[in-house]
Amino acid sequence: MNIVAIAGSVVGSKTKSAMQYTVEILKDKYPDQEVSLLDLAEYDMQFSDGRNYLDYQGDTKFVTETIMNADVIMVGTPIFQASIPGTLKNLFDLLPTSALEGKVVSMLVTAGSQRHYLIPEQQLKPILSYMKAQVVQQYVYIEDVDFYRKEITNDDVLFRIERLVEDTMMLARTYQQMQREKDAKYDF
Amino acid sequence: MEQYRIDPQKGLEFGLYTLGDHLPNPATGERISASQRLEEIIELAKLAEDVGIDFFSVGESHQDHFTTQAHSVVLSAIAQATEKIKIASSSTIISTLDPVRVFEDFATIDLISKGRTELIAGRASRVGNFELLGYDLQDYEELYEEKFDLLLQINQEKYVNWEGKYRAPLRNAHVLPRPYQGSLPIWRAVGGHPSSAVKAGYAGVPIFVATLGGPVSIFKRTIDAYRDALGEAGHNPDQFPVATAGFFYLAETTQQAQRETYPSINEGMQKTNGRGYPKQHFAQGASPRDVMNIGSPQEVIEKILYQHEMYGHQRYIAQMDFGGIPFDKLRKNIELIGKEVLPAIQKYTAK
């Protein structure tokens, strides 16, 4: 399976730290799988203008193609202005409407306080569902107080990330099995 | 209808179109040379003419995995190689071309073909041609509308006075040569969304609707919206033909037809658009209520007749060569069209 972790913001370090930690767990527990981290801060992304993703060039083409080739996506996002960052929304806008069909997607969220706890539920999840992702129901929500100098210090958060990785991989395997059974019905 | 060289008394016209894709045969992974592909496209037109197919068209696409970028040149070769069959572009991306030059090319092909040439102008679904030919994608809508209007004007007027945003003005310009019968049938390519069909209706131009997959009823809405718009704008809907275009393939049984085409269509779509065709959707394509004409001759005949009943269209155009289907299979399909499909369509749709 091809697994892609996304750090969905160009500013700050917490989402990136959380995603790096997630990637380490993935590599450790699933050494046979391909895992990569897309930190959007490292790429020069164009704003979506409605064209097919294959018609972009450079970083935009690389990032969108990497996502389209993934079987599993773990989206990391901070909360900005009571929503996901524009950077991450732009990434979704660059992709076709059913881009996430056949992919399992899970969410990790970093935020300043608990007041934004339902933002991923109400803003990110509908986008993922619209784009036909198989969304892992639980997500990991991480607060400022869980970090100390770019490291996650709250063991509860670390355990929750481990569980999210396990659940994501379990759903991905189940989903692929389901897809195989579905396709086996046809003789072409 | 005469303006578009269509006689409804003769029933539904049957045509073929190729996008000029240049993709490997998924079974072998091998790709024929670009030269061979072009030769086979010209050969396909000749075979189509031999069995009595009415129409053959070639698309323009500027991206990897395609070979008919210079589609008017290919059509010119087809004009020379054939005698009766109608030929056209499907479609010419007018947005990034000069309408004067396009008209010169197509009027010339019309003279070579002795009045068999038509022009279908579209907006491009993939947009590599914008950068390649020096245009700004921000002008996508406006470029198309302005240039399409100019093309229609050149077609209608001997001396053109015109001013616009995306091309130098024309002052009493005499655009030559003039087509064989004075003007060309010019159609608007519609991707299936009603809004584009509605614009065609207001402008009073015929439409060529792409119907790749999904229920017939969805596309009926687009065609109905087009005819309503024609009426609202004061045109008589009975005077404007409608063509539909989509996947087509015949084999002994529908199961065999699906087996022979699924890998080509799935991998071809994956390569050219970045997303394959889900098996479940493809399997539903066999339903009599789905637009996809892939199946046994009898089932496909019934589907085409059902579509004709729903749309009341004048022309159906089949795409059967997408995704590296080997030429001997295409030849076999053309034989079956001539022997089984055309007589049946003729029998049930001619007045």
mmCIF file of C-alpha atoms in Angstrom, chain B residues 69-330:
data_model
loop_
_atom_site.group_PDB
_atom_site.id
_atom_site.type_symbol
_atom_site.label_atom_id
_atom_site.label_comp_id
_atom_site.label_asym_id
_atom_site.label_seq_id
_atom_site.Cartn_x
_atom_site.Cartn_y
_atom_site.Cartn_z
ATOM 1 C CA GLN B 69 -2.720 17.482 -32.686
ATOM 2 C CA ALA B 70 -2.736 18.637 -36.347
ATOM 3 C CA HIS B 71 -6.189 17.151 -36.849
ATOM 4 C CA SER B 72 -7.004 19.242 -39.929
ATOM 5 C CA VAL B 73 -3.985 17.735 -41.695
ATOM 6 C CA VAL B 74 -5.262 14.245 -40.865
ATOM 7 C CA LEU B 75 -8.736 15.186 -42.122
ATOM 8 C CA SER B 76 -7.215 16.430 -45.338
ATOM 9 C CA ALA B 77 -5.619 13.019 -45.901
ATOM 10 C CA ILE B 78 -8.970 11.376 -45.145
ATOM 11 C CA ALA B 79 -10.692 13.727 -47.611
ATOM 12 C CA GLN B 80 -8.300 12.530 -50.287
ATOM 13 C CA ALA B 81 -8.637 8.849 -49.374
ATOM 14 C CA THR B 82 -12.450 8.749 -49.353
ATOM 15 C CA GLU B 83 -15.318 9.727 -51.649
ATOM 16 C CA LYS B 84 -18.674 9.671 -49.914
ATOM 17 C CA ILE B 85 -18.338 9.733 -46.138
ATOM 18 C CA LYS B 86 -18.901 13.029 -44.283
ATOM 19 C CA ILE B 87 -15.803 14.145 -42.380
ATOM 20 C CA ALA B 88 -15.353 16.505 -39.446
ATOM 21 C CA SER B 89 -13.314 17.547 -36.456
ATOM 22 C CA SER B 90 -14.472 16.456 -33.022
ATOM 23 C CA SER B 91 -13.523 18.714 -31.838
ATOM 24 C CA THR B 92 -11.466 21.662 -33.057
ATOM 25 C CA ILE B 93 -10.306 23.633 -30.013
ATOM 26 C CA ILE B 94 -11.260 27.006 -31.411
ATOM 27 C CA SER B 95 -10.255 28.833 -28.181
ATOM 28 C CA THR B 96 -6.534 28.590 -28.936
ATOM 29 C CA LEU B 97 -6.646 28.750 -32.729
ATOM 30 C CA ASP B 98 -7.228 31.590 -35.141
ATOM 31 C CA PRO B 99 -10.750 31.296 -36.583
ATOM 32 C CA VAL B 100 -9.578 32.753 -39.907
ATOM 33 C CA ARG B 101 -6.907 30.091 -40.248
ATOM 34 C CA VAL B 102 -9.293 27.346 -39.103
ATOM 35 C CA PHE B 103 -11.861 28.442 -41.654
ATOM 36 C CA GLU B 104 -9.214 28.503 -44.415
ATOM 37 C CA ASP B 105 -8.154 24.955 -43.489
ATOM 38 C CA PHE B 106 -11.644 23.525 -43.270
ATOM 39 C CA ALA B 107 -12.945 25.283 -46.378
ATOM 40 C CA THR B 108 -9.941 23.806 -48.219
ATOM 41 C CA ILE B 109 -10.694 20.312 -46.892
ATOM 42 C CA ASP B 110 -14.301 20.879 -47.942
ATOM 43 C CA LEU B 111 -13.174 21.676 -51.492
ATOM 44 C CA ILE B 112 -10.898 18.627 -51.585
ATOM 45 C CA SER B 113 -13.727 16.443 -50.231
ATOM 46 C CA LYS B 114 -16.297 18.063 -52.541
ATOM 47 C CA GLY B 115 -18.634 19.317 -49.848
ATOM 48 C CA ARG B 116 -18.314 16.584 -47.219
ATOM 49 C CA THR B 117 -16.617 18.574 -44.461
ATOM 50 C CA GLU B 118 -18.044 19.823 -41.159
ATOM 51 C CA LEU B 119 -16.529 21.588 -38.187
ATOM 52 C CA ILE B 120 -17.263 20.826 -34.545
ATOM 53 C CA ALA B 121 -15.775 23.455 -32.266
ATOM 54 C CA GLY B 122 -15.073 22.793 -28.582
ATOM 55 C CA ARG B 123 -13.420 24.349 -25.543
ATOM 56 C CA ALA B 124 -10.939 21.635 -24.489
ATOM 57 C CA SER B 125 -11.401 19.441 -21.430
ATOM 58 C CA ARG B 126 -7.646 19.155 -20.893
ATOM 59 C CA VAL B 127 -5.896 22.467 -21.362
ATOM 60 C CA GLY B 128 -2.263 21.835 -22.337
ATOM 61 C CA ASN B 129 -2.937 23.720 -25.570
ATOM 62 C CA PHE B 130 -3.314 27.052 -23.722
ATOM 63 C CA GLU B 131 0.290 27.282 -22.610
ATOM 64 C CA LEU B 132 1.633 25.530 -25.698
ATOM 65 C CA LEU B 133 -0.054 27.945 -28.083
ATOM 66 C CA GLY B 134 0.416 31.065 -25.975
ATOM 67 C CA TYR B 135 -2.957 31.712 -24.349
ATOM 68 C CA ASP B 136 -4.033 32.500 -20.801
ATOM 69 C CA LEU B 137 -6.266 29.908 -19.152
ATOM 70 C CA GLN B 138 -7.999 32.736 -17.280
ATOM 71 C CA ASP B 139 -9.658 33.618 -20.590
ATOM 72 C CA TYR B 140 -11.033 30.082 -21.065
ATOM 73 C CA GLU B 141 -14.710 31.028 -21.413
ATOM 74 C CA GLU B 142 -14.302 34.301 -23.263
ATOM 75 C CA LEU B 143 -11.737 32.995 -25.759
ATOM 76 C CA TYR B 144 -14.133 30.259 -26.776
ATOM 77 C CA GLU B 145 -17.244 32.378 -27.071
ATOM 78 C CA GLU B 146 -15.514 35.182 -28.980
ATOM 79 C CA LYS B 147 -13.671 32.949 -31.395
ATOM 80 C CA PHE B 148 -16.653 30.689 -31.982
ATOM 81 C CA ASP B 149 -18.774 33.746 -32.842
ATOM 82 C CA LEU B 150 -16.119 34.971 -35.262
ATOM 83 C CA LEU B 151 -15.944 31.542 -36.897
ATOM 84 C CA LEU B 152 -19.720 31.610 -37.449
ATOM 85 C CA GLN B 153 -19.503 35.102 -38.893
ATOM 86 C CA ILE B 154 -16.742 34.143 -41.347
ATOM 87 C CA ASN B 155 -18.870 31.174 -42.383
ATOM 88 C CA GLN B 156 -21.877 33.372 -43.084
ATOM 89 C CA GLU B 157 -20.360 36.524 -44.565
ATOM 90 C CA LYS B 158 -18.229 36.957 -47.666
ATOM 91 C CA TYR B 159 -16.598 40.127 -46.346
ATOM 92 C CA VAL B 160 -16.056 40.263 -42.629
ATOM 93 C CA ASN B 161 -15.894 43.328 -40.412
ATOM 94 C CA TRP B 162 -15.101 42.321 -36.898
ATOM 95 C CA GLU B 163 -13.495 43.577 -33.718
ATOM 96 C CA GLY B 164 -12.809 41.643 -30.534
ATOM 97 C CA LYS B 165 -10.478 41.222 -27.605
ATOM 98 C CA TYR B 166 -8.364 38.226 -28.523
ATOM 99 C CA ARG B 167 -7.503 38.807 -32.158
ATOM 100 C CA ALA B 168 -6.573 41.693 -34.443
ATOM 101 C CA PRO B 169 -9.664 43.321 -36.040
ATOM 102 C CA LEU B 170 -10.842 42.344 -39.499
ATOM 103 C CA ARG B 171 -11.687 45.128 -41.956
ATOM 104 C CA ASN B 172 -13.645 44.046 -44.978
ATOM 105 C CA ALA B 173 -11.667 40.821 -44.855
ATOM 106 C CA HIS B 174 -12.285 38.367 -47.659
ATOM 107 C CA VAL B 175 -11.629 34.979 -46.108
ATOM 108 C CA LEU B 176 -10.828 32.426 -48.801
ATOM 109 C CA PRO B 177 -11.346 29.827 -50.055
ATOM 110 C CA ARG B 178 -15.093 29.603 -49.715
ATOM 111 C CA PRO B 179 -16.492 26.118 -48.987
ATOM 112 C CA TYR B 180 -17.825 23.884 -51.764
ATOM 113 C CA GLN B 181 -21.466 24.794 -51.125
ATOM 114 C CA GLY B 182 -20.874 28.302 -49.834
ATOM 115 C CA SER B 183 -20.763 27.487 -46.109
ATOM 116 C CA LEU B 184 -19.778 24.740 -43.692
ATOM 117 C CA PRO B 185 -21.966 22.997 -41.122
ATOM 118 C CA ILE B 186 -20.519 24.266 -37.800
ATOM 119 C CA TRP B 187 -21.486 22.537 -34.537
ATOM 120 C CA ARG B 188 -20.835 23.316 -30.900
ATOM 121 C CA ALA B 189 -19.250 20.519 -28.860
ATOM 122 C CA VAL B 190 -21.045 20.117 -25.518
ATOM 123 C CA GLY B 191 -19.535 18.171 -22.638
ATOM 124 C CA GLY B 192 -22.887 17.041 -21.328
ATOM 125 C CA HIS B 193 -23.550 19.935 -18.929
ATOM 126 C CA PRO B 194 -26.777 21.732 -19.798
ATOM 127 C CA SER B 195 -25.324 25.264 -19.526
ATOM 128 C CA SER B 196 -23.180 24.871 -22.645
ATOM 129 C CA ALA B 197 -26.097 23.351 -24.552
ATOM 130 C CA VAL B 198 -28.280 26.287 -23.522
ATOM 131 C CA LYS B 199 -25.697 28.738 -24.942
ATOM 132 C CA ALA B 200 -25.741 26.798 -28.219
ATOM 133 C CA GLY B 201 -29.530 27.027 -28.236
ATOM 134 C CA TYR B 202 -29.522 30.799 -27.815
ATOM 135 C CA ALA B 203 -26.881 31.137 -30.535
ATOM 136 C CA GLY B 204 -28.795 28.855 -32.907
ATOM 137 C CA VAL B 205 -26.097 26.278 -33.612
ATOM 138 C CA PRO B 206 -26.370 22.490 -33.643
ATOM 139 C CA ILE B 207 -24.827 20.493 -30.802
ATOM 140 C CA PHE B 208 -22.564 17.487 -30.570
ATOM 141 C CA VAL B 209 -22.978 16.039 -27.067
ATOM 142 C CA ALA B 210 -20.379 13.787 -25.455
ATOM 143 C CA THR B 211 -22.175 10.965 -23.605
ATOM 144 C CA LEU B 212 -19.463 8.722 -22.216
ATOM 145 C CA GLY B 213 -21.326 6.951 -19.441
ATOM 146 C CA GLY B 214 -24.381 7.175 -17.217
ATOM 147 C CA PRO B 215 -28.129 7.060 -17.647
ATOM 148 C CA VAL B 216 -29.672 8.127 -20.944
ATOM 149 C CA SER B 217 -32.130 10.280 -18.974
ATOM 150 C CA ILE B 218 -29.358 12.601 -17.729
ATOM 151 C CA PHE B 219 -28.329 13.519 -21.254
ATOM 152 C CA LYS B 220 -31.940 13.881 -22.309
ATOM 153 C CA ARG B 221 -32.148 16.828 -19.896
ATOM 154 C CA THR B 222 -29.252 18.515 -21.685
ATOM 155 C CA ILE B 223 -30.836 17.966 -25.087
ATOM 156 C CA ASP B 224 -34.251 19.146 -23.881
ATOM 157 C CA ALA B 225 -32.665 22.265 -22.371
ATOM 158 C CA TYR B 226 -30.984 22.930 -25.719
ATOM 159 C CA ARG B 227 -34.243 22.679 -27.673
ATOM 160 C CA ASP B 228 -36.037 24.882 -25.121
ATOM 161 C CA ALA B 229 -33.293 27.507 -25.475
ATOM 162 C CA LEU B 230 -33.563 27.364 -29.273
ATOM 163 C CA GLY B 231 -37.282 28.046 -28.968
ATOM 164 C CA GLU B 232 -36.848 30.833 -26.437
ATOM 165 C CA ALA B 233 -34.368 32.580 -28.710
ATOM 166 C CA GLY B 234 -36.821 32.446 -31.633
ATOM 167 C CA HIS B 235 -35.183 29.590 -33.559
ATOM 168 C CA ASN B 236 -37.141 26.618 -34.838
ATOM 169 C CA PRO B 237 -35.799 23.537 -32.966
ATOM 170 C CA ASP B 238 -36.793 21.311 -35.920
ATOM 171 C CA GLN B 239 -34.110 22.951 -38.025
ATOM 172 C CA PHE B 240 -31.175 22.131 -35.750
ATOM 173 C CA PRO B 241 -29.663 18.661 -35.606
ATOM 174 C CA VAL B 242 -28.377 17.011 -32.430
ATOM 175 C CA ALA B 243 -25.539 14.484 -32.383
ATOM 176 C CA THR B 244 -24.461 12.294 -29.479
ATOM 177 C CA ALA B 245 -21.099 10.614 -29.117
ATOM 178 C CA GLY B 246 -19.785 7.908 -26.813
ATOM 179 C CA PHE B 247 -18.096 4.563 -26.231
ATOM 180 C CA PHE B 248 -19.044 1.778 -28.613
ATOM 181 C CA TYR B 249 -17.851 -1.766 -29.185
ATOM 182 C CA LEU B 250 -19.358 -4.943 -30.552
ATOM 183 C CA ALA B 251 -18.528 -8.564 -29.846
ATOM 184 C CA GLU B 252 -20.468 -11.788 -29.987
ATOM 185 C CA THR B 253 -21.829 -11.318 -26.478
ATOM 186 C CA THR B 254 -22.015 -8.328 -24.162
ATOM 187 C CA GLN B 255 -19.715 -10.117 -21.680
ATOM 188 C CA GLN B 256 -17.103 -10.579 -24.381
ATOM 189 C CA ALA B 257 -17.425 -6.957 -25.506
ATOM 190 C CA GLN B 258 -16.876 -5.837 -21.909
ATOM 191 C CA ARG B 259 -13.867 -8.121 -21.475
ATOM 192 C CA GLU B 260 -12.285 -6.828 -24.667
ATOM 193 C CA THR B 261 -12.782 -3.130 -23.889
ATOM 194 C CA TYR B 262 -12.567 -2.699 -20.121
ATOM 195 C CA PRO B 263 -8.767 -2.784 -19.833
ATOM 196 C CA SER B 264 -8.404 -0.303 -22.719
ATOM 197 C CA ILE B 265 -10.956 2.140 -21.359
ATOM 198 C CA ASN B 266 -9.805 1.834 -17.746
ATOM 199 C CA GLU B 267 -6.087 2.175 -18.437
ATOM 200 C CA GLY B 268 -6.647 4.704 -21.201
ATOM 201 C CA MET B 269 -8.667 6.953 -18.864
ATOM 202 C CA GLN B 270 -6.076 6.472 -16.143
ATOM 203 C CA LYS B 271 -3.299 7.624 -18.468
ATOM 204 C CA THR B 272 -5.103 10.498 -20.168
ATOM 205 C CA ASN B 273 -7.215 11.877 -17.309
ATOM 206 C CA GLY B 274 -5.627 10.476 -14.175
ATOM 207 C CA ARG B 275 -8.571 8.333 -13.082
ATOM 208 C CA GLY B 276 -9.598 4.888 -14.244
ATOM 209 C CA TYR B 277 -13.126 3.620 -14.812
ATOM 210 C CA PRO B 278 -14.607 1.787 -11.786
ATOM 211 C CA LYS B 279 -15.696 -1.750 -12.692
ATOM 212 C CA GLN B 280 -19.060 -1.289 -11.050
ATOM 213 C CA HIS B 281 -19.875 1.740 -13.242
ATOM 214 C CA PHE B 282 -18.607 -0.057 -16.315
ATOM 215 C CA ALA B 283 -20.761 -3.097 -15.537
ATOM 216 C CA GLN B 284 -23.837 -0.859 -15.254
ATOM 217 C CA GLY B 285 -22.986 0.415 -18.742
ATOM 218 C CA ALA B 286 -24.516 -2.791 -20.094
ATOM 219 C CA SER B 287 -27.965 -1.713 -18.920
ATOM 220 C CA PRO B 288 -30.358 -0.804 -21.734
ATOM 221 C CA ARG B 289 -30.897 2.520 -19.933
ATOM 222 C CA ASP B 290 -27.194 3.466 -19.970
ATOM 223 C CA VAL B 291 -25.623 5.418 -22.848
ATOM 224 C CA MET B 292 -22.604 3.130 -23.264
ATOM 225 C CA ASN B 293 -23.008 1.124 -26.472
ATOM 226 C CA ILE B 294 -20.721 -1.780 -25.646
ATOM 227 C CA GLY B 295 -22.271 -5.192 -26.191
ATOM 228 C CA SER B 296 -23.615 -7.710 -28.673
ATOM 229 C CA PRO B 297 -24.911 -6.245 -31.955
ATOM 230 C CA GLN B 298 -28.515 -6.940 -30.987
ATOM 231 C CA GLU B 299 -28.199 -5.309 -27.568
ATOM 232 C CA VAL B 300 -26.368 -2.301 -28.977
ATOM 233 C CA ILE B 301 -28.960 -1.854 -31.726
ATOM 234 C CA GLU B 302 -31.690 -1.810 -29.103
ATOM 235 C CA LYS B 303 -29.756 0.720 -27.015
ATOM 236 C CA ILE B 304 -29.185 3.040 -29.965
ATOM 237 C CA LEU B 305 -32.877 2.862 -30.863
ATOM 238 C CA TYR B 306 -33.858 3.566 -27.254
ATOM 239 C CA GLN B 307 -31.512 6.568 -27.216
ATOM 240 C CA HIS B 308 -33.031 7.749 -30.487
ATOM 241 C CA GLU B 309 -36.495 7.454 -29.020
ATOM 242 C CA MET B 310 -35.458 9.484 -25.963
ATOM 243 C CA TYR B 311 -33.333 12.149 -27.695
ATOM 244 C CA GLY B 312 -34.878 12.402 -31.150
ATOM 245 C CA HIS B 313 -31.332 13.065 -32.354
ATOM 246 C CA GLN B 314 -30.149 13.008 -35.943
ATOM 247 C CA ARG B 315 -26.716 11.444 -35.588
ATOM 248 C CA TYR B 316 -24.950 8.990 -33.327
ATOM 249 C CA ILE B 317 -21.150 8.918 -33.328
ATOM 250 C CA ALA B 318 -19.291 5.923 -31.924
ATOM 251 C CA GLN B 319 -15.859 5.900 -30.295
ATOM 252 C CA MET B 320 -14.476 2.387 -30.469
ATOM 253 C CA ASP B 321 -10.708 2.804 -30.853
ATOM 254 C CA PHE B 322 -9.830 4.300 -27.444
ATOM 255 C CA GLY B 323 -6.968 2.780 -25.475
ATOM 256 C CA GLY B 324 -4.959 0.786 -27.989
ATOM 257 C CA ILE B 325 -7.649 -1.606 -29.271
ATOM 258 C CA PRO B 326 -5.922 -3.682 -31.993
ATOM 259 C CA PHE B 327 -6.792 -2.823 -35.575
ATOM 260 C CA ASP B 328 -8.146 -6.259 -36.504
ATOM 261 C CA LYS B 329 -10.786 -5.841 -33.761
ATOM 262 C CA LEU B 330 -11.750 -2.438 -35.180
#
